[in-house]
Coordinates of C-alpha atoms in Angstrom, one line a residue:
Chain A
M1213 CA 65.8 91.9 63.5
H1214 CA 62.6 92.3 65.6
Y1215 CA 62.7 93.4 69.2
T1216 CA 60.5 94.8 71.8
P1217 CA 60.8 98.2 73.5
G1218 CA 61.7 96.4 76.7
E1219 CA 64.7 94.7 75.1
L1220 CA 65.7 98.1 73.4
M1221 CA 65.6 99.7 77.0
V1222 CA 67.6 97.0 78.5
V1223 CA 70.3 97.6 75.7
C1224 CA 70.2 101.3 76.4
A1225 CA 70.7 100.7 80.2
A1226 CA 73.5 98.1 79.7
R1227 CA 75.4 100.9 77.8
Q1228 CA 75.2 103.2 80.8
I1229 CA 77.4 100.5 82.7
R1230 CA 81.1 100.8 82.3
D1231 CA 83.6 97.9 82.8
G1232 CA 84.7 97.6 86.5
E1233 CA 81.8 99.6 88.0
N1234 CA 79.9 99.0 91.1
V1235 CA 76.3 98.9 90.0
F1236 CA 73.1 99.2 92.2
V1237 CA 71.0 97.0 90.3
G1238 CA 67.0 97.5 90.4
M1239 CA 64.4 94.8 89.5
R1240 CA 63.1 94.2 86.0
L1241 CA 64.8 95.7 83.2
P1242 CA 68.0 96.9 85.1
L1243 CA 68.3 93.3 86.3
I1244 CA 68.5 92.2 82.7
A1245 CA 70.9 95.1 81.9
F1246 CA 73.3 94.1 84.4
A1247 CA 73.4 90.5 83.1
L1248 CA 73.9 91.9 79.6
A1249 CA 76.5 94.3 80.4
K1250 CA 78.3 91.5 82.4
R1251 CA 78.3 89.2 79.4
T1252 CA 79.2 91.8 76.8
H1253 CA 81.3 94.9 77.5
A1254 CA 81.5 95.1 81.3
P1255 CA 82.7 91.6 82.6
H1256 CA 84.2 93.1 85.7
C1257 CA 81.3 95.0 87.1
T1258 CA 79.8 93.9 90.4
G1259 CA 76.2 94.3 91.3
F1260 CA 74.5 95.1 94.7
F1261 CA 70.8 94.2 95.3
E1262 CA 69.0 95.9 98.1
G1263 CA 67.7 92.8 99.9
G1264 CA 71.4 91.9 100.8
V1265 CA 73.3 90.5 98.0
V1266 CA 76.6 91.2 96.3
R1267 CA 77.1 89.4 93.1
D1268 CA 79.4 89.5 90.0
V1269 CA 77.9 86.8 87.9
P1270 CA 74.1 87.2 86.9
S1271 CA 71.8 84.9 88.7
S1272 CA 71.2 81.5 87.1
E1273 CA 67.4 82.1 86.8
L1274 CA 65.4 85.2 86.1
L1275 CA 64.5 87.3 89.2
Y1276 CA 61.1 88.0 90.0
T1277 CA 61.4 89.9 93.2
M1278 CA 64.1 91.7 94.9
G1279 CA 64.5 89.0 97.7
D1280 CA 64.4 85.9 95.1
A1281 CA 66.2 82.8 96.5
P1282 CA 67.8 82.3 93.0
N1283 CA 70.0 85.5 93.5
I1284 CA 71.6 83.8 96.5
Y1285 CA 73.2 81.0 94.9
G1286 CA 76.4 81.6 93.4
S1287 CA 76.6 85.3 94.9
L1288 CA 79.8 86.7 96.5
W1289 CA 77.9 87.7 99.8
T1290 CA 74.5 87.6 101.2
T1291 CA 74.0 90.0 103.9
T1292 CA 72.0 92.7 105.5
T1293 CA 70.2 95.7 103.6
L1294 CA 72.5 98.0 105.4
N1295 CA 75.5 96.3 104.1
V1296 CA 74.6 96.8 100.4
M1297 CA 73.4 100.3 101.1
R1298 CA 76.8 101.0 102.8
P1299 CA 79.0 101.3 99.6
M1300 CA 76.4 103.5 98.1
A1301 CA 76.2 106.0 101.0
A1302 CA 80.1 106.0 100.9
G1303 CA 80.0 107.0 97.3
D1304 CA 81.5 103.7 96.0
V1305 CA 78.6 103.0 93.7
H1306 CA 79.2 104.4 90.2
L1307 CA 75.7 103.7 88.8
G1308 CA 72.2 103.3 90.3
F1309 CA 69.2 102.4 88.5
I1310 CA 65.6 103.3 89.4
G1311 CA 62.2 103.5 87.9
G1312 CA 59.4 105.8 88.9
A1313 CA 55.7 106.8 88.4
E1314 CA 56.6 110.0 87.3
V1315 CA 59.6 112.0 86.4
D1316 CA 59.9 115.8 85.5
R1317 CA 62.3 117.8 83.2
Y1318 CA 64.9 118.1 86.0
G1319 CA 64.9 114.4 86.8
N1320 CA 63.1 114.5 90.0
L1321 CA 61.0 111.4 90.5
N1322 CA 58.0 110.7 92.3
T1323 CA 57.0 107.2 93.7
S1324 CA 55.1 108.4 96.8
M1325 CA 51.8 110.1 96.1
I1326 CA 49.7 111.9 93.4
G1327 CA 47.7 115.0 94.2
D1328 CA 48.2 118.0 96.4
W1329 CA 49.8 116.5 99.7
Q1330 CA 50.7 119.8 101.3
H1331 CA 47.1 120.9 101.8
S1332 CA 44.9 117.9 101.5
H1333 CA 44.9 114.0 101.7
P1334 CA 46.7 112.8 98.6
K1335 CA 44.5 111.4 95.9
V1336 CA 46.6 108.3 95.0
R1337 CA 49.1 106.6 97.0
L1338 CA 52.2 105.0 95.4
P1339 CA 54.5 102.5 96.9
G1340 CA 56.9 104.9 98.6
S1341 CA 60.7 105.3 98.1
G1342 CA 62.1 101.9 99.0
G1343 CA 65.5 102.3 98.1
A1344 CA 64.8 104.9 95.3
A1345 CA 65.7 108.2 97.2
D1346 CA 69.0 106.6 98.4
I1347 CA 70.0 105.6 95.1
A1348 CA 69.1 108.9 93.6
S1349 CA 70.9 110.7 96.4
F1350 CA 74.0 108.4 96.6
S1351 CA 75.0 107.0 93.2
Q1352 CA 77.6 108.9 91.3
R1353 CA 75.4 108.6 88.3
L1354 CA 71.8 107.6 88.1
A1355 CA 69.9 106.0 85.3
I1356 CA 66.0 106.3 85.2
M1357 CA 63.9 103.8 83.4
M1358 CA 60.2 104.2 82.8
R1359 CA 57.3 104.1 80.3
H1360 CA 57.2 107.2 78.1
E1361 CA 53.7 108.5 78.6
R1362 CA 52.7 112.1 79.0
H1363 CA 51.1 111.7 82.5
R1364 CA 54.5 110.2 83.6
L1365 CA 57.0 112.8 82.0
R1366 CA 55.8 116.1 83.6
E1367 CA 56.8 119.5 84.0
K1368 CA 56.8 119.2 87.9
V1369 CA 56.2 116.1 89.9
D1370 CA 53.6 116.2 92.7
F1371 CA 56.0 114.9 95.2
V1372 CA 59.8 114.6 95.0
T1373 CA 60.5 111.3 96.4
S1374 CA 64.0 111.0 94.7
P1375 CA 65.8 114.2 94.1
G1376 CA 67.2 114.7 90.6
Y1377 CA 68.3 118.3 89.9
G1378 CA 65.8 120.1 91.8
Y1379 CA 64.0 123.2 90.7
P1380 CA 65.2 126.8 89.9
D1381 CA 64.2 129.6 92.2
A1382 CA 64.3 133.2 91.8
N1383 CA 68.2 133.4 92.3
H1384 CA 69.4 130.0 91.4
P1385 CA 69.1 127.5 88.6
A1386 CA 68.3 123.9 89.0
G1387 CA 71.0 121.6 88.2
E1388 CA 74.1 120.3 90.2
S1389 CA 74.3 123.6 92.2
W1390 CA 70.8 122.8 93.5
R1391 CA 72.0 119.4 94.9
E1392 CA 74.8 121.2 96.4
R1393 CA 72.4 123.8 98.0
V1394 CA 70.5 120.9 99.8
G1395 CA 73.5 119.2 100.8
L1396 CA 73.9 116.3 98.4
P1397 CA 77.5 115.8 97.7
R1398 CA 77.4 114.2 94.4
G1399 CA 75.4 112.4 91.8
G1400 CA 72.3 113.3 89.8
P1401 CA 70.4 111.8 86.7
A1402 CA 72.9 110.7 83.9
A1403 CA 70.2 109.3 81.8
L1404 CA 66.4 108.9 81.6
I1405 CA 65.6 105.9 79.3
T1406 CA 62.1 105.4 78.3
T1407 CA 60.0 103.3 75.9
L1408 CA 60.5 106.0 73.1
A1409 CA 63.6 107.6 73.9
V1410 CA 66.9 108.3 75.9
F1411 CA 67.4 111.6 77.6
T1412 CA 70.6 112.9 79.1
F1413 CA 70.8 115.9 81.4
D1414 CA 72.4 119.4 81.3
K1415 CA 74.0 119.6 84.7
Q1416 CA 74.2 123.4 84.7
N1417 CA 70.7 123.9 84.7
G1418 CA 69.3 120.4 85.4
E1419 CA 67.3 120.2 82.3
A1420 CA 66.7 116.8 80.4
L1421 CA 67.9 116.7 76.9
L1422 CA 66.6 114.5 74.2
Q1423 CA 69.6 112.4 73.4
S1424 CA 68.1 109.8 71.1
Y1425 CA 64.8 108.7 69.8
H1426 CA 64.3 104.9 69.4
P1427 CA 63.7 103.5 65.9
G1428 CA 60.3 103.9 64.8
T1429 CA 59.7 106.9 66.7
T1430 CA 59.9 110.5 65.8
I1431 CA 61.0 113.6 67.8
E1432 CA 57.3 114.9 67.4
Q1433 CA 55.9 111.7 68.7
A1434 CA 58.3 111.9 71.8
Q1435 CA 57.1 115.4 72.1
E1436 CA 53.5 114.4 72.1
Q1437 CA 54.2 112.1 75.1
T1438 CA 56.4 114.4 77.0
G1439 CA 54.9 116.9 79.5
W1440 CA 57.4 119.7 78.9
E1441 CA 59.1 121.4 75.7
L1442 CA 61.8 119.1 74.5
R1443 CA 65.4 120.5 74.3
L1444 CA 67.5 118.5 72.0
A1445 CA 71.1 117.5 72.8
E1446 CA 73.5 118.8 70.2
D1447 CA 74.0 115.5 68.7
C1448 CA 70.6 114.1 69.0
R1449 CA 70.0 111.1 66.7
E1450 CA 68.1 107.8 66.4
T1451 CA 68.9 105.3 69.2
L1452 CA 71.4 102.4 68.1
P1453 CA 69.3 99.4 67.8
P1454 CA 70.2 96.2 69.7
R1455 CA 72.9 94.1 68.2
E1456 CA 72.0 90.3 67.6
D1457 CA 74.5 89.2 70.3
E1458 CA 72.9 91.6 72.7
L1459 CA 69.3 90.2 71.9
R1460 CA 70.7 86.6 72.4
V1461 CA 72.0 87.3 75.9
I1462 CA 68.9 89.0 76.8
R1463 CA 66.6 86.2 75.4
E1464 CA 68.7 83.6 77.3
Y1465 CA 68.3 85.4 80.5
D1466 CA 64.6 86.2 80.1
P1467 CA 63.5 83.6 77.6
Q1468 CA 59.7 84.2 78.2
G1469 CA 60.0 87.8 78.0
V1470 CA 58.5 88.2 81.5
W1471 CA 60.3 91.7 81.9
T1472 CA 61.2 92.4 78.3
G1473 CA 58.0 91.2 76.5
Chain B
M761 CA 65.4 83.9 128.7
A762 CA 64.0 82.8 125.5
E763 CA 60.7 80.6 126.0
I764 CA 59.3 78.1 123.4
M765 CA 55.8 78.6 122.7
T766 CA 53.0 78.2 120.1
A767 CA 52.3 81.1 117.8
R768 CA 48.8 81.6 119.5
E769 CA 50.5 82.0 122.9
A770 CA 53.1 84.4 121.5
V771 CA 50.5 86.6 119.9
E772 CA 48.1 86.3 122.8
R773 CA 51.0 87.4 125.2
Y774 CA 52.6 90.0 123.1
I775 CA 50.6 91.6 120.4
H776 CA 47.5 93.8 121.5
T777 CA 45.4 96.6 120.3
G778 CA 47.9 99.2 118.9
T779 CA 51.1 97.4 119.7
Q780 CA 54.0 98.6 117.4
V781 CA 55.1 95.3 115.7
C782 CA 58.0 95.4 113.3
W783 CA 57.7 92.8 110.8
G784 CA 60.8 91.0 109.4
G785 CA 62.0 89.6 106.2
F786 CA 62.5 91.1 102.9
S787 CA 60.1 91.1 99.9
Y788 CA 58.9 87.6 99.3
T789 CA 61.7 86.1 101.5
R790 CA 61.8 84.7 104.9
R791 CA 58.6 86.6 106.1
P792 CA 57.0 85.8 109.2
F793 CA 53.6 84.6 107.9
S794 CA 53.1 82.2 110.7
I795 CA 52.8 84.9 113.5
A796 CA 50.9 87.1 110.8
R797 CA 48.3 84.4 110.2
E798 CA 47.8 84.0 114.0
V799 CA 47.2 87.7 114.3
I800 CA 44.6 87.4 111.7
R801 CA 43.1 84.4 113.5
Q802 CA 43.0 86.8 116.8
R803 CA 41.8 89.7 114.7
D804 CA 38.7 90.2 116.9
R805 CA 40.8 90.7 119.9
I806 CA 43.6 92.7 118.5
K807 CA 41.4 94.9 116.3
H808 CA 44.5 97.0 115.0
H809 CA 48.1 97.5 115.3
F810 CA 50.9 99.9 114.6
C811 CA 52.7 98.3 111.5
T812 CA 56.4 98.8 110.9
M813 CA 58.6 97.3 108.3
N814 CA 61.4 97.8 105.8
G815 CA 61.0 95.8 102.7
G816 CA 58.2 94.6 100.9
A817 CA 54.5 94.3 101.8
S818 CA 53.2 90.7 101.4
V819 CA 52.7 90.2 105.2
E820 CA 51.4 93.8 105.5
E821 CA 48.9 93.4 102.6
A822 CA 47.4 90.4 104.4
L823 CA 47.2 92.3 107.8
A824 CA 45.7 95.3 106.0
A825 CA 43.1 93.1 104.2
N826 CA 42.1 92.1 107.7
D827 CA 41.7 95.8 109.0
L828 CA 44.4 95.0 111.4
I829 CA 46.6 98.0 110.6
S830 CA 45.7 101.6 112.0
R831 CA 49.2 103.1 111.6
M832 CA 52.3 102.2 109.4
E833 CA 55.8 103.4 109.3
T834 CA 57.6 101.8 106.4
T835 CA 59.4 102.3 103.2
Y836 CA 57.7 100.5 100.4
I837 CA 54.2 99.2 100.0
G838 CA 54.6 97.5 96.6
L839 CA 54.2 94.0 95.6
E840 CA 56.8 94.2 93.0
G841 CA 55.8 92.1 90.0
I842 CA 52.4 91.1 91.4
Q843 CA 51.0 94.5 92.0
P844 CA 52.6 98.1 91.8
V845 CA 50.9 98.9 95.2
A846 CA 49.7 96.5 97.6
N847 CA 45.9 97.1 97.1
S848 CA 44.4 96.4 100.5
I849 CA 47.0 99.0 101.9
R850 CA 46.5 101.3 99.0
R851 CA 42.8 101.6 99.1
R852 CA 42.8 102.0 102.9
I853 CA 45.3 104.8 103.0
Q854 CA 43.3 106.6 100.1
D855 CA 39.9 106.0 101.8
G856 CA 41.3 107.1 105.3
S857 CA 40.9 103.8 107.2
I858 CA 44.8 103.6 107.6
P859 CA 44.8 107.1 108.7
L860 CA 48.5 107.2 109.7
F861 CA 51.0 106.4 107.2
E862 CA 54.6 107.7 107.6
D863 CA 57.4 106.8 105.2
Y864 CA 61.2 106.7 105.0
S865 CA 63.7 105.6 102.3
N866 CA 65.3 102.1 102.9
Y867 CA 68.5 103.6 103.9
G868 CA 66.7 106.2 106.1
Y869 CA 64.9 103.4 107.9
A870 CA 68.1 101.2 108.1
T871 CA 69.9 104.3 109.7
R872 CA 67.1 104.3 112.1
T873 CA 67.9 100.7 113.0
I874 CA 71.6 101.4 113.6
A875 CA 70.5 104.0 116.3
G876 CA 68.1 101.6 117.6
R877 CA 70.5 98.8 117.8
F878 CA 73.4 100.4 119.2
G879 CA 71.4 102.4 121.8
W880 CA 72.1 105.8 120.1
P881 CA 69.7 108.6 120.4
F882 CA 69.9 109.3 116.8
A883 CA 72.0 108.7 113.7
P884 CA 73.1 110.7 110.7
L885 CA 72.6 110.1 106.9
M886 CA 73.0 112.1 103.8
A887 CA 70.1 110.7 101.9
E888 CA 66.6 112.3 102.1
L889 CA 68.3 115.6 101.8
G890 CA 66.4 117.7 99.1
S891 CA 63.6 115.1 99.1
D892 CA 59.9 115.7 100.1
V893 CA 59.9 112.5 102.3
P894 CA 61.0 114.5 105.3
E895 CA 58.4 117.3 104.9
Y896 CA 55.6 114.8 104.7
D897 CA 55.1 114.3 108.4
V898 CA 51.7 112.7 108.9
F899 CA 52.4 111.7 112.6
G900 CA 53.2 115.4 113.1
K901 CA 50.1 116.6 111.4
A902 CA 48.0 114.4 113.6
G903 CA 49.5 116.1 116.7
L904 CA 51.3 112.7 117.9
R905 CA 54.8 114.2 118.0
G906 CA 56.4 115.7 121.1
K907 CA 55.4 116.0 124.8
N908 CA 52.3 116.6 126.9
T909 CA 52.3 119.6 129.2
D910 CA 53.3 117.1 132.1
G911 CA 56.6 116.2 130.2
S912 CA 55.5 112.9 129.1
W913 CA 55.6 111.8 125.4
I914 CA 52.3 112.5 123.6
D915 CA 52.9 108.8 122.2
P916 CA 55.9 107.0 123.4
R917 CA 56.1 104.9 120.0
I918 CA 56.5 108.0 118.0
P919 CA 59.5 110.3 118.0
P920 CA 59.2 114.0 118.4
K921 CA 60.4 114.6 115.0
K922 CA 60.5 112.5 111.7
F923 CA 63.8 114.0 110.7
A924 CA 66.1 116.7 112.0
G925 CA 68.5 118.5 109.4
S926 CA 71.6 119.4 111.0
D927 CA 75.3 120.7 110.3
D928 CA 77.9 118.0 110.2
P929 CA 79.9 119.2 113.5
F930 CA 83.1 117.6 111.9
D931 CA 82.7 119.6 108.8
G932 CA 82.6 116.6 106.2
W933 CA 86.0 115.3 107.8
G934 CA 84.6 111.8 107.6
L935 CA 83.6 111.9 104.1
R936 CA 85.7 110.3 101.2
P937 CA 87.6 111.1 99.3
H938 CA 89.6 112.1 102.3
A939 CA 92.9 114.1 102.1
F940 CA 95.0 111.1 103.1
E941 CA 98.7 111.6 102.7
G942 CA 99.4 110.2 99.0
G943 CA 95.7 110.6 98.1
D944 CA 92.4 108.3 98.5
T945 CA 92.0 105.2 96.6
T946 CA 88.2 105.2 97.0
A947 CA 85.9 104.7 94.1
N948 CA 84.2 107.8 95.0
K949 CA 85.9 110.4 93.0
T950 CA 82.9 112.7 92.4
N951 CA 82.2 114.3 95.7
R952 CA 81.8 118.0 95.4
L953 CA 82.1 118.7 99.2
D954 CA 83.7 122.1 99.0
R955 CA 80.5 123.2 97.2
T956 CA 78.1 121.5 99.6
R957 CA 79.9 123.2 102.4
E958 CA 78.2 126.4 101.3
S959 CA 74.6 124.8 101.9
D960 CA 72.5 126.7 104.3
K961 CA 69.4 124.5 103.8
Y962 CA 67.7 123.1 107.1
T963 CA 69.9 125.0 109.5
G964 CA 70.2 128.5 108.1
T965 CA 74.1 128.4 108.5
Q966 CA 76.5 127.2 106.0
G967 CA 78.2 123.9 106.5
V968 CA 78.0 120.2 105.4
K969 CA 74.5 119.0 106.0
V970 CA 73.1 115.8 107.4
M971 CA 69.8 114.3 108.3
L972 CA 69.5 112.9 111.7
V973 CA 66.7 110.1 112.3
P974 CA 65.5 108.9 115.6
P975 CA 66.0 105.2 116.5
I976 CA 63.4 102.5 115.7
M977 CA 62.3 101.1 119.0
P978 CA 59.3 98.8 118.3
E979 CA 57.5 97.2 120.9
V980 CA 57.6 93.9 119.2
T981 CA 59.8 92.5 116.3
V982 CA 58.8 89.3 114.6
I983 CA 61.2 87.6 112.4
R984 CA 61.5 84.2 110.7
A985 CA 64.6 82.1 110.7
Q986 CA 65.6 78.7 109.4
R987 CA 67.0 77.6 112.7
V988 CA 66.8 78.6 116.2
A989 CA 68.4 76.9 119.2
T990 CA 66.4 75.9 122.3
D991 CA 68.2 78.7 124.1
G992 CA 67.2 81.4 121.6
T993 CA 70.2 81.7 119.4
V994 CA 69.3 82.7 115.8
R995 CA 70.8 81.5 112.5
M996 CA 69.4 83.0 109.2
E997 CA 70.3 81.7 105.8
G998 CA 70.4 83.6 102.6
I999 CA 69.9 87.2 102.6
N1000 CA 69.4 88.9 105.9
G1001 CA 67.7 92.0 104.9
P1002 CA 66.9 94.4 107.7
D1003 CA 66.4 91.6 110.2
A1004 CA 69.7 91.3 112.2
E1005 CA 69.4 95.2 113.1
Q1006 CA 65.5 95.4 113.6
A1007 CA 65.7 92.3 115.8
M1008 CA 68.0 94.1 118.1
C1009 CA 65.9 97.3 118.4
A1010 CA 62.9 95.6 119.8
R1011 CA 61.7 95.3 123.3
V1012 CA 60.2 92.0 122.6
L1013 CA 61.7 89.6 119.8
I1014 CA 59.5 86.8 118.5
V1015 CA 61.4 84.4 116.2
E1016 CA 59.3 81.8 114.3
C1017 CA 61.6 79.0 112.5
E1018 CA 61.6 76.1 110.5
Q1019 CA 63.1 74.0 113.2
I1020 CA 64.3 74.4 116.9
V1021 CA 67.6 72.6 117.2
P1022 CA 69.9 71.6 120.1
S1023 CA 71.9 74.6 121.2
D1024 CA 75.2 72.6 120.5
E1025 CA 74.2 72.6 116.8
L1026 CA 74.5 76.4 116.5
R1027 CA 77.5 76.6 119.2
A1028 CA 79.6 74.6 116.7
A1029 CA 80.1 77.6 114.6
P1030 CA 79.1 80.7 116.7
E1031 CA 80.3 83.1 114.1
L1032 CA 77.9 82.2 111.8
N1033 CA 74.9 83.2 114.3
H1034 CA 73.1 86.4 113.8
L1035 CA 71.3 86.9 117.0
P1036 CA 72.4 85.8 120.6
A1037 CA 70.0 83.9 122.7
H1038 CA 69.7 86.6 125.4
I1039 CA 67.7 89.0 123.1
T1040 CA 65.1 86.4 122.1
T1041 CA 61.8 86.5 123.9
A1042 CA 59.9 83.9 122.3
I1043 CA 60.6 81.1 120.1
V1044 CA 57.7 79.4 117.7
E1045 CA 58.5 76.4 115.5
Q1046 CA 56.4 76.2 112.5
P1047 CA 57.8 74.1 109.6
F1048 CA 56.7 75.7 106.4
G1049 CA 55.2 78.6 108.4
G1050 CA 56.9 81.1 105.9
Y1051 CA 54.5 80.0 103.3
P1052 CA 53.8 81.6 100.8
S1053 CA 57.0 83.4 101.1
A1054 CA 60.2 81.7 100.1
V1055 CA 62.7 80.4 103.0
P1056 CA 66.0 79.7 101.3
N1057 CA 67.3 76.2 101.6
Y1058 CA 63.7 75.1 102.8
Y1059 CA 61.2 76.1 100.1
D1060 CA 60.5 78.7 97.4
Y1061 CA 57.6 81.1 97.5
D1062 CA 54.2 80.1 96.0
W1063 CA 54.3 82.5 92.9
D1064 CA 50.8 81.0 91.9
W1065 CA 49.3 81.9 95.1
F1066 CA 50.6 85.6 94.9
V1067 CA 49.4 86.0 91.3
S1068 CA 46.0 84.7 92.2
Y1069 CA 45.7 86.8 95.4
G1070 CA 46.9 89.8 93.4
R1071 CA 43.7 89.4 91.3
L1072 CA 41.6 88.7 94.4
N1073 CA 42.4 91.7 96.5
R1074 CA 41.0 94.0 93.8
K1075 CA 37.6 92.8 94.6
S1076 CA 35.5 94.7 97.3
K1077 CA 37.0 94.9 100.8
E1078 CA 34.3 92.7 102.1
E1079 CA 35.1 89.8 99.6
V1080 CA 38.8 90.0 100.3
R1081 CA 38.3 90.0 104.0
D1082 CA 35.9 86.8 103.5
Y1083 CA 38.8 85.2 101.6
W1084 CA 40.9 85.4 104.8
T1085 CA 38.1 84.5 107.1
Q1086 CA 37.6 81.2 105.1
H1087 CA 41.2 80.4 104.6
V1088 CA 43.0 81.7 107.6
V1089 CA 40.5 82.7 110.5
D1090 CA 38.5 79.5 110.3
T1091 CA 41.8 77.4 110.7
K1092 CA 42.7 76.2 114.1
D1093 CA 46.3 76.8 113.7
D1094 CA 49.1 77.0 111.2
W1095 CA 49.2 73.1 110.7
D1096 CA 45.7 73.1 110.1
Y1097 CA 46.1 75.9 107.4
L1098 CA 49.0 74.3 105.8
Q1099 CA 47.5 70.7 105.6
R1100 CA 44.0 71.5 104.9
V1101 CA 44.1 74.9 103.0
V1102 CA 47.5 74.7 101.2
G1103 CA 47.9 71.0 101.2
M1104 CA 51.1 68.8 101.7
N1105 CA 51.3 68.3 97.9
R1106 CA 51.6 72.0 97.1
L1107 CA 54.3 72.4 100.0
F1108 CA 56.3 69.5 98.6
E1109 CA 56.3 71.0 95.2
L1110 CA 57.7 74.2 96.6
R1111 CA 60.6 72.4 98.6
A1112 CA 64.1 73.8 97.7
T1113 CA 66.4 71.8 95.4
P1114 CA 69.4 71.0 97.8
A1115 CA 72.1 71.9 95.5
Y1116 CA 70.8 75.4 94.8
G1117 CA 68.5 76.4 97.9
Y1118 CA 65.5 77.4 95.8
R1119 CA 63.0 75.3 93.7
A1120 CA 65.0 75.1 90.6
D1121 CA 62.1 74.1 88.4
L1122 CA 59.6 76.3 89.8
K1123 CA 57.1 77.6 87.3
R1124 CA 56.5 81.4 87.7
P1125 CA 53.9 82.6 85.1
M1126 CA 52.6 86.0 85.4

C-alpha cells in the first residue's frame, strides 16, 4: 500500500505514545500522531497544547496553527499557556514532541540561529524556542521529528536551544549524566524520527543510534544524509510500514495531506 | 478607572516612541490587530517601539514590516504553517534594523509573568538549564543592563540580568516525587534528583539548580477580548494563552473587544471573568477588529489572507511597506479598513458557526 514519508513519520510518532500517557502535542505531524494513537492503541492518552488546551479526543477538524479555534470545541479545558506548561514542569508529561531546524548526534536541538553567535551577529535567524526548550527540559521522554538532510543532522549544532544529552567534556561523557550536571532532573530524547529513519539514544553517552531505516532507504543512504558517523542499534532493522487501518485514520484526519503530503 | 475610547485615542495617549508594549493573544487567535493597525496608522509619530510577546508573530510581523520595532523580547517569531520565520522580522534581525532581540522559552516567559503578576521580584523555573538561551544576552552586550553610576537603571525597561542560575535553597524539597508517607502517586516517576543534587553548574556549589527570571513589567499590555463590561471587567472565550497573566503585569492595560456590554452581564457569573475592572485602563470596541486572526465564537481567521501575505512579505522591504501604506495607513480607522479594504462579504464568510465557535466550512488551502 502506498504511503508518504509524512504518513510513515506519523505512524512512528504514534508508536512512541503509550496508552494512558500525558502527551505534549506539537503542531503538524505530532498532532496527527496524537489522533492516530488515540484511535488505535492509546485510547486513554491526554493531549496538552501550548496555547492552553487540554483534550482527550482529537479535534473534529485538522489544525493549522497552535491556537486554532477548532481545537477548542469538545476539549476538556481551555485555559492559559501556564496551565498547560504546568504539568510538564511538574514532571507529569510522559512524552513531548518537537521539531527543529537542526539536531546533533547527542539530540541537542537548534531553533534559534545559525552562525557564530558568540563572536558575531548570527547569520540566519530561526523562530526561537517557543515551547521547545521547555518540552526538551521537562518531558519524561522526548520525541524529535524532522526532515533528514545532511545540513540538519549535524555533528554539533550552532546553538543549543533545546538541550538533549549535551556534550562530552574532558572528564565527562554526554548523556543522562550531562543533564544531571546542568541541573535537569529528568528526561532526554527517546527518539529522533526523520523522513529516512528512526534513531534511539544511548543514555550512557548520549549518542543517537540508528534504530530503523524506512522501507526504500538503506543504511548507506541514511549515512549520506547524516553529519555524523552512524552507530547502529543492536537490533537495527527496517522500519515497520504503516498498517492499512493506521493509514485510514491518518487520511480521515488529514484528508488533503496538508501535513502528511 | 477604565475609560472607553477609540483606538486612535488609546494609541495617541499610551504608545509613543520606544514604549514597551506587550501584545496579547496566541498565534492566530484573539490577537489585538485593531490597536496594531492603529499603531501602523500612527507610524510616523511612533517611529518604533519595544515589542514584547509570548506566542506567535502575526501582529509582530505587521509591526516589523512597518519598521515599528526597534527592540523585541519574545519567545517565537514563526508564522507556523504560513512561514517558518516571519520574514519582515527575520530580515530586520539579520540586517541589523531590529538591533536588539532577546528571547526566552515559552515557559521562561510565562514564569516571568508569574513574577510580574504577583509582584514578586523574580520567579524560579527548571527549564533553560543547559540551554544556550540564557547565554545569548543581547541587551547585556548592548550595555543596557544594570545601573548607572548614580544608582538609576540604565534602562528601566530592561532587567539587570536575563537569567540568574541559583541553588534551590530548599534542596529540591518541593519537587515530585516527594517522600510522602506511603509514597507519591504523581505521574512523575523519572526524576533523578539525587543525581542533580551534585550539579555545580551556574553557582559553583553542589545542589539542586534553578533558573531565576525577572518579572515582565511592560509599560502597556494590549489584549483582545470578546466582551468587556463598561466598567472594564474582561471576559475572554476559548484559549487564554498568556493574556490573563501578562495583562496583570502591565502599568497600562488596553483591551480591545468585540463588544462592550453592560456591567450586569458579566456580574451575573463573575467566576467566569478573567480580569477585574480595576486593572483595565482603556476599553476600545471594534467588532471584527481581531481580523485577520480568529476570535473564538465570533469569527475564524482569514487563512487566505495569511497565505497571500506570506508570499507578499518576501518581496522587497519597500514593496511590503507600500502594501501596508495602501491597505492600512491610508484608511481612516478600522471601520474604514474593514468595510473598504476587507469588505463585509469576506467578514461574513468568516463568522463562526454558532454550534462550534469556529467557521466549520472554512477552506484553508496552503
